[in-house]
Amino acid sequence: MERLMRSIKIGINEKIYLKDPESSDLGKRIVEQSILMIHEMGFESFTFRKLGEQIQSNESSVYRYFENKHKLLLYLASWYWGWLEYKMVFATNGIPNPTEKLRRAIEILTQTVKEDVTFSHVNEVLLNKIVINEYSKSYLTKEVDLENKEGYFVIYKRLVQRLHEMIITVDKDYPYPSSLASTILEGSLHQYFLKEHFPNLTDCDDNVTPTQYFTDLVFRTLTPKA
Amino acid sequence: MERLMRSIKIGINEKIYLKDPESSDLGKRIVEQSILMIHEMGFESFTFRKLGEQIQSNESSVYRYFENKHKLLLYLASWYWGWLEYKMVFATNGIPNPTEKLRRAIEILTQTVKEDVTFSHVNEVLLNKIVINEYSKSYLTKEVDLENKEGYFVIYKRLVQRLHEMIITVDKDYPYPSSLASTILEGSLHQYFLKEHFPNLTDCDDNVTPTQYFTDLVFRTLTPKA
DNA sequence: TATAAATTGATAGTATTACTTTTATTTTTG
DNA sequence: CAAAAATAAAAGTAATACTATCAATTTATA
């Protein structure tokens, strides 16, 4: 699995970048170091100037890969969701029982990223934390409809769609499968955030995981067909 | 109800502002026009300079009320949640049946704000839209723990707490009442956002409301005690 | 292997933002 | 009416988010 993951390239919409960061050493350093820096200082404080210094290159060189830091965030997010999608498809493939399949999917999608599989230069553990703290900012903008039309969110949308399909396979009569799917994905990020910063607003802690909460929620909600 | 609402002042943490905007005509114009402008141009494009022009005053005058636009957002959000809390407490007060009480609370908390009650200078319809699009940005910051300690999020937290209490009154054995409560509040904002920008990721549309989705979800999940 | 092409690095420049400071003017209030 | 407070106007600062230019270096290819 690890070896396999390492050899896969995640297909990201080419309009997100000016030059594919996977195509050069500098590009990989941009991705690698931006993850460390955004995690460290947060998205608002992160700038291309600082990144340039960090990678011992130049601001202007970074701009040749990404138009701006917003596009870089879209890139990192797409990478993350593409990686999760891959893990999910792999883990659920071949499970015949729809209930078990959905259960496994929820597990993959809502669990913490513990090990650094180190898919080349990308630190998935930190990337997961970045997504928890910053992903919303990538779509809560005035440009969202335009960017959606450009296809910048396709991977995330496909992931929700896959979850949606697993839900209706378990219970074809459930009336809100899309909403439930999007609630699981978005809600999971939120529960992780609350656990860290607003522990009173969640039941998740060291002993209770978002995975347990959402698994319980989904299977109380759905009525599996006989 | 409308009359009552108009005569109530929402108690907002005094550390959020430098000078109470309710205390002067200029302050009220700041709040009133900032709501229109943030709704119109989005939070990132909104600046105190532009606001100063709009209210026929000066940037520096705005800075005497709020340290920066982030604090202004915290203020507007507190106002909104305080207003919603008030509506909810009012609407559920005196309902003896816990299930009906919770149902009514969910209804209030997840429904669209349709009418402009025009609680003085605040346009609640637009404020609701601002909260949908911008609220996350108020806490997804590196300063969240500090600001939480300062009490900038108390009203929102109290609202989740109230919902939590109603949930356990309906089903004292449900193991995740805090998570469910926070999921309802946050998830509702998210479903409204999806309905507008990612209709494929939600079942909510002109005919199906987030209220229906969450009411259904909660009552499938909880087992009311006999 | 020479040369062209592409990439990168360094520097400088522009417009805007997010403020702060100062001073003048207006409004409020005792 | 005088003093105090609030507001307005203007200017200034440091940082951001870029763009443009050109030189240096690496890479590709003829």
XYZ file of C-alpha atoms (C1' of nucleotides) in Angstrom:
512
model
C 0.000 0.000 0.000
C 2.677 2.498 0.989
C 4.783 1.618 -2.010
C 1.774 1.842 -4.257
C 0.807 5.243 -2.869
C 4.276 6.513 -3.473
C 4.176 5.656 -7.143
C 0.836 7.293 -7.858
C 0.539 10.824 -9.110
C -2.540 12.710 -8.021
C -4.249 14.331 -10.974
C -4.853 17.980 -10.201
C -6.639 20.433 -12.457
C -3.917 22.074 -14.540
C -5.515 25.486 -14.314
C -4.682 25.634 -10.618
C -0.988 26.078 -11.296
C 1.065 27.953 -13.877
C 3.767 25.315 -13.946
C 3.372 21.853 -12.492
C 5.229 21.806 -9.160
C 5.735 18.069 -9.588
C 7.819 18.788 -12.670
C 10.865 20.229 -10.949
C 12.907 20.180 -7.819
C 12.052 23.794 -7.087
C 8.357 23.020 -7.506
C 8.584 20.185 -5.014
C 10.375 22.382 -2.522
C 7.624 24.973 -2.927
C 4.990 22.384 -2.055
C 7.007 20.784 0.694
C 7.988 23.987 2.454
C 4.661 25.734 1.986
C 3.026 22.903 3.913
C 5.453 23.339 6.780
C 5.068 27.102 6.780
C 1.279 27.298 6.479
C 0.997 24.792 9.280
C 3.430 26.781 11.371
C 2.260 30.349 10.853
C -1.262 29.967 9.448
C -2.479 30.885 5.993
C -2.916 34.627 6.588
C 0.655 35.183 7.775
C 2.157 33.007 5.075
C 3.533 34.929 2.079
C 5.407 34.031 -1.089
C 8.217 36.309 0.023
C 8.730 34.290 3.185
C 8.420 31.063 1.226
C 11.056 32.271 -1.228
C 13.492 32.859 1.586
C 12.740 29.516 3.196
C 13.449 27.542 0.025
C 16.521 29.644 -0.657
C 15.012 30.906 -3.813
C 13.084 33.961 -4.779
C 9.571 35.315 -4.474
C 9.413 35.775 -8.237
C 10.311 32.133 -8.803
C 7.383 31.022 -6.651
C 5.078 33.202 -8.718
C 6.073 31.224 -11.782
C 4.423 28.157 -10.254
C 1.345 29.663 -8.626
C -0.528 32.871 -9.395
C -1.036 33.572 -5.701
C -1.283 31.866 -2.353
C -4.957 31.182 -2.794
C -4.180 29.010 -5.807
C -1.493 27.267 -3.829
C -4.066 26.477 -1.129
C -6.413 25.091 -3.784
C -3.543 22.957 -5.016
C -2.703 21.589 -1.571
C -6.365 20.906 -0.847
C -6.847 19.084 -4.150
C -3.783 17.034 -3.416
C -5.138 16.115 -0.003
C -8.607 15.159 -1.210
C -7.151 13.230 -4.117
C -4.949 11.332 -1.736
C -7.880 10.595 0.606
C -10.028 9.515 -2.308
C -7.352 7.129 -3.378
C -7.052 5.680 0.099
C -10.795 5.314 0.371
C -11.314 3.650 -2.977
C -8.454 1.299 -2.256
C -9.718 0.411 1.206
C -13.330 -0.157 0.219
C -12.726 -1.875 -3.076
C -13.937 -5.440 -2.964
C -16.021 -5.154 0.174
C -19.289 -6.788 -0.910
C -21.470 -5.816 2.037
C -22.720 -2.245 1.511
C -22.915 -1.533 5.213
C -19.382 -2.683 5.839
C -18.215 -0.766 2.821
C -19.781 2.464 4.037
C -18.456 1.890 7.522
C -14.954 1.496 6.151
C -15.300 4.586 3.967
C -16.396 6.710 6.914
C -13.469 5.336 8.873
C -10.953 6.370 6.228
C -12.527 9.768 5.624
C -12.884 10.798 9.245
C -9.815 9.345 10.899
C -6.739 11.346 11.809
C -3.767 11.065 9.582
C -1.294 9.547 11.990
C 1.636 8.276 10.012
C 3.640 10.305 7.645
C 3.552 8.015 4.639
C 5.784 10.605 3.028
C 4.336 10.385 -0.408
C 7.448 11.961 -1.812
C 7.748 15.543 -0.575
C 4.258 15.904 0.901
C 3.779 15.601 4.648
C 0.250 14.235 4.915
C 0.044 14.643 8.672
C 0.585 18.375 8.442
C -1.489 18.643 5.291
C -4.418 17.124 7.161
C -4.028 19.792 9.832
C -3.875 22.504 7.202
C -7.092 21.216 5.656
C -8.811 21.275 9.063
C -7.769 24.870 9.676
C -7.752 26.397 6.214
C -9.875 24.462 3.736
C -13.022 26.521 4.257
C -11.138 29.636 3.244
C -10.540 28.165 -0.192
C -14.232 28.244 -1.074
C -15.699 30.933 1.189
C -14.858 33.603 -1.371
C -16.648 35.791 -3.862
C -14.920 33.898 -6.691
C -16.222 30.469 -5.701
C -18.721 30.077 -8.548
C -16.170 31.025 -11.152
C -13.544 28.749 -9.665
C -16.019 25.939 -9.327
C -16.829 26.330 -13.014
C -13.098 26.119 -13.731
C -13.101 22.773 -11.956
C -10.978 23.637 -8.960
C -13.119 21.590 -6.595
C -13.787 18.493 -8.695
C -11.871 16.079 -6.513
C -13.701 17.099 -3.360
C -17.023 16.933 -5.173
C -16.224 13.473 -6.484
C -15.435 12.323 -2.990
C -18.786 13.533 -1.676
C -20.419 11.859 -4.662
C -18.740 8.535 -3.888
C -19.913 8.714 -0.290
C -23.384 9.596 -1.511
C -23.459 6.448 -3.624
C -22.406 4.245 -0.751
C -25.126 5.779 1.396
C -27.917 5.078 -1.055
C -26.621 1.566 -1.597
C -27.138 0.973 2.110
C -30.489 2.709 2.244
C -32.030 3.632 -1.082
C -34.965 5.338 0.624
C -32.995 7.764 2.740
C -34.055 11.203 1.470
C -30.901 13.225 2.150
C -27.878 11.233 0.958
C -25.981 14.194 -0.514
C -26.446 16.324 2.569
C -25.410 13.471 4.806
C -22.301 12.865 2.729
C -21.265 16.504 2.788
C -22.043 16.693 6.506
C -19.700 13.783 7.195
C -16.778 15.314 5.311
C -17.161 18.874 6.440
C -18.390 17.961 9.907
C -15.415 15.744 10.490
C -12.991 18.592 9.870
C -15.084 20.716 12.194
C -15.104 18.180 15.013
C -11.324 17.951 14.837
C -11.119 21.704 15.035
C -13.478 21.847 18.022
C -11.597 19.082 19.801
C -8.485 21.244 19.611
C -9.926 24.688 20.342
C -13.458 24.379 21.726
C -13.521 21.099 23.653
C -16.856 21.988 25.260
C -18.556 21.997 21.893
C -17.716 18.420 21.041
C -17.741 14.983 22.630
C -14.602 14.059 20.773
C -11.454 13.833 22.857
C -8.586 11.450 23.419
C -11.013 8.581 23.893
C -13.805 9.408 21.502
C -13.022 9.981 17.837
C -14.945 11.849 15.146
C -15.020 8.473 13.384
C -17.029 6.967 16.226
C -19.401 9.921 16.318
C -20.088 9.909 12.586
C -20.263 6.139 12.272
C -22.816 6.075 15.056
C -24.729 8.997 13.543
C -24.907 7.457 10.085
C -26.022 4.045 11.234
C -28.639 5.423 13.559
C -29.907 7.413 10.619
C -29.895 4.834 7.859
C -32.062 1.759 7.727
C -30.064 -0.858 5.809
C -32.179 -2.856 3.401
C -32.655 -6.495 4.221
C -42.317 39.861 19.295
C -40.981 42.339 16.791
C -41.521 45.209 19.181
C -39.878 43.257 21.960
C -36.872 42.419 19.788
C -36.443 46.027 18.899
C -36.199 47.099 22.502
C -33.586 44.514 23.519
C -29.904 45.227 23.447
C -27.674 42.286 22.695
C -24.892 42.010 25.227
C -21.599 41.729 23.410
C -18.217 41.262 25.073
C -16.840 44.746 25.565
C -13.336 43.723 24.600
C -14.459 43.199 21.028
C -14.814 46.929 20.429
C -12.904 50.027 21.497
C -16.021 52.142 21.719
C -19.529 50.736 21.748
C -20.993 51.246 18.276
C -24.462 51.296 19.808
C -23.473 54.427 21.727
C -23.421 56.850 18.816
C -24.884 57.611 15.451
C -21.520 57.106 13.772
C -21.156 53.731 15.472
C -24.534 52.626 14.191
C -23.670 53.724 10.681
C -20.458 51.724 10.913
C -22.407 48.592 11.801
C -25.192 49.237 9.340
C -22.998 50.012 6.355
C -20.366 47.369 7.104
C -23.101 44.739 6.867
C -24.148 46.030 3.463
C -20.584 46.253 2.244
C -19.325 42.892 3.520
C -22.354 41.254 1.995
C -21.756 43.064 -1.264
C -18.002 42.715 -1.732
C -17.043 39.903 0.655
C -14.899 40.142 3.746
C -11.491 40.105 2.039
C -12.257 43.057 -0.248
C -13.886 45.065 2.513
C -11.608 47.702 4.105
C -12.030 50.427 6.712
C -10.969 52.970 4.118
C -13.870 52.020 1.858
C -16.222 51.934 4.837
C -15.090 55.416 5.851
C -15.976 56.760 2.432
C -19.321 54.977 2.400
C -20.430 56.454 5.710
C -19.080 59.862 4.699
C -16.617 59.765 7.485
C -13.019 58.808 7.818
C -10.968 55.657 8.098
C -9.445 56.922 11.338
C -12.878 57.380 12.866
C -13.747 53.762 12.191
C -10.560 52.693 13.937
C -11.797 54.361 17.091
C -14.626 51.841 17.232
C -12.890 48.662 16.124
C -9.227 47.715 16.194
C -9.486 46.033 12.815
C -11.934 44.366 10.499
C -11.488 41.013 12.178
C -12.843 42.472 15.412
C -15.721 43.979 13.503
C -16.533 40.532 12.119
C -16.451 39.104 15.633
C -18.823 41.850 16.668
C -21.278 41.201 13.846
C -21.149 37.452 14.484
C -21.764 37.917 18.208
C -24.656 40.152 17.409
C -26.131 37.552 15.082
C -25.762 34.641 17.485
C -27.097 36.726 20.331
C -30.102 37.629 18.268
C -30.678 33.991 17.271
C -30.281 32.872 20.860
C -32.884 35.350 21.902
C -35.287 34.171 19.226
C -34.713 30.567 20.194
C -35.169 31.028 23.919
C -38.273 33.044 23.286
C -39.762 30.518 20.885
C -39.062 27.448 22.996
C -39.877 28.925 26.360
C -42.867 27.235 27.879
C -42.953 24.237 25.588
C -43.302 21.368 28.069
C -42.669 18.445 25.702
C -38.893 18.029 25.262
C -39.232 16.629 21.755
C -41.409 19.496 20.615
C -39.085 21.937 22.304
C -36.049 20.548 20.507
C -37.918 20.443 17.234
C -38.808 24.102 17.593
C -35.239 25.029 18.545
C -33.836 23.301 15.469
C -36.417 25.089 13.386
C -35.366 28.496 14.649
C -31.650 27.790 14.429
C -31.629 26.326 10.938
C -34.254 28.344 9.116
C -33.484 31.161 6.722
C -33.886 34.662 7.955
C -36.621 35.846 5.653
C -37.988 39.070 6.986
C -35.961 42.068 7.804
C -37.174 42.704 11.307
C -34.912 45.709 11.180
C -33.795 45.568 14.725
C -32.729 49.181 14.567
C -29.871 49.561 12.109
C -29.046 45.873 11.674
C -30.266 44.061 8.583
C -30.665 40.494 9.830
C -31.309 39.036 6.392
C -27.932 40.191 5.124
C -26.249 39.434 8.437
C -27.417 35.842 8.143
C -25.816 35.653 4.709
C -22.606 37.141 6.035
C -22.511 34.534 8.785
C -22.981 31.753 6.219
C -20.120 33.043 4.099
C -17.721 34.509 6.639
C -18.251 33.147 10.134
C -15.668 30.371 9.835
C -13.004 32.949 9.098
C -13.552 34.484 12.511
C -12.258 31.401 14.325
C -10.025 29.662 11.778
C -7.068 31.757 12.868
C -3.875 31.330 14.819
C -5.274 33.628 17.522
C -8.376 31.544 18.215
C -7.273 30.206 21.609
C -6.338 33.629 22.865
C -9.536 35.171 21.590
C -11.578 32.329 22.996
C -9.958 32.951 26.371
C -10.929 36.609 26.029
C -14.518 35.461 25.637
C -15.124 36.497 22.051
C -17.119 33.370 21.290
C -19.214 33.032 24.451
C -22.558 33.658 22.805
C -22.036 31.007 20.158
C -20.803 28.558 22.772
C -23.823 29.241 24.944
C -26.086 28.558 22.016
C -24.464 25.182 21.368
C -24.741 24.472 25.099
C -28.464 25.236 25.104
C -29.002 22.919 22.172
C -26.948 20.278 23.933
C -29.232 20.490 26.957
C -32.355 20.108 24.878
C -30.843 17.069 23.191
C -30.066 15.257 26.430
C -33.492 16.105 27.782
C -34.952 14.222 24.842
C -32.499 11.335 25.049
C -30.292 11.238 28.114
C -28.435 8.193 26.833
C -27.311 9.634 23.532
C -23.516 9.629 23.737
C -22.666 12.597 21.508
C -24.964 15.506 22.431
C -22.300 18.231 22.139
C -21.088 17.026 18.785
C -24.628 16.757 17.507
C -25.414 20.261 18.693
C -22.342 21.757 17.040
C -23.017 19.750 13.898
C -26.505 21.225 13.640
C -25.336 24.812 13.956
C -22.270 24.596 11.789
C -23.778 22.102 9.372
C -26.770 24.296 8.800
C -24.608 27.188 7.660
C -22.747 24.760 5.420
C -25.890 23.357 3.813
C -27.037 26.865 2.976
C -23.690 27.562 1.401
C -23.789 24.359 -0.641
C -27.336 25.035 -1.774
C -26.101 28.293 -3.246
C -22.757 27.237 -4.708
C -22.504 23.437 -4.845
C -26.070 22.202 -5.367
C -24.841 18.696 -6.170
C -23.427 18.318 -2.692
C -26.708 18.850 -0.900
C -30.321 17.738 -1.090
C -31.456 21.155 0.010
C -33.089 23.280 -2.664
C -36.202 25.354 -3.127
C -38.343 22.519 -1.852
C -36.165 20.921 0.789
C -34.798 23.032 3.626
C -31.809 22.495 5.912
C -34.395 22.533 8.691
C -36.076 19.446 7.263
C -32.759 17.683 6.812
C -31.535 18.366 10.336
C -34.867 17.738 12.008
C -35.047 14.389 10.274
C -31.424 13.610 11.131
C -31.812 14.449 14.800
C -34.999 12.481 15.314
C -33.707 9.466 13.504
C -30.693 9.640 15.762
C -32.296 10.247 19.121
C -34.522 7.807 20.947
C -36.899 9.927 23.003
C -37.471 8.511 26.454
C -40.928 7.182 27.138
C 29.810 20.043 -28.181
C 28.121 24.479 -29.325
C 24.181 27.090 -29.110
C 19.556 28.150 -28.328
C 15.912 27.872 -25.123
C 14.116 27.617 -20.766
C 14.495 28.295 -15.958
C 15.887 30.603 -12.023
C 17.710 34.497 -9.117
C 18.253 39.223 -7.842
C 16.659 43.724 -7.780
C 13.590 47.215 -8.177
C 9.143 49.169 -8.693
C 3.826 49.867 -8.105
C -0.548 49.937 -5.951
C -2.977 48.694 -2.025
C -3.623 47.530 2.700
C -3.577 48.121 7.485
C -2.717 50.679 10.260
C -0.682 55.220 13.411
C 0.020 59.989 14.226
C -0.963 64.664 14.197
C -3.697 68.500 13.965
C -7.820 70.953 12.932
C -12.746 71.206 13.369
C -17.124 70.158 15.217
C -20.237 68.555 18.752
C -21.563 67.624 23.378
C -22.049 68.621 28.105
C -21.477 70.619 32.717
C -20.137 79.762 27.451
C -15.993 77.022 28.225
C -13.925 72.728 28.504
C -13.922 68.218 27.082
C -14.855 64.812 23.896
C -15.574 63.175 19.387
C -14.801 63.406 14.638
C -12.540 64.620 10.160
C -8.678 65.314 7.214
C -4.233 64.531 5.898
C 0.000 62.505 5.921
C 3.124 58.909 7.056
C 4.891 53.903 7.760
C 5.601 49.168 7.060
C 4.034 45.265 4.853
C 1.683 42.827 1.196
C 0.778 41.242 -3.322
C 2.133 41.452 -6.963
C 4.839 42.912 -11.984
C 8.798 43.900 -14.756
C 13.442 43.695 -16.040
C 17.649 41.613 -16.690
C 21.485 38.693 -15.579
C 23.048 34.086 -14.435
C 22.543 29.343 -14.789
C 20.847 25.049 -16.288
C 18.935 22.046 -19.799
C 17.726 20.563 -24.309
C 18.739 19.842 -28.986
C 20.877 20.309 -33.581
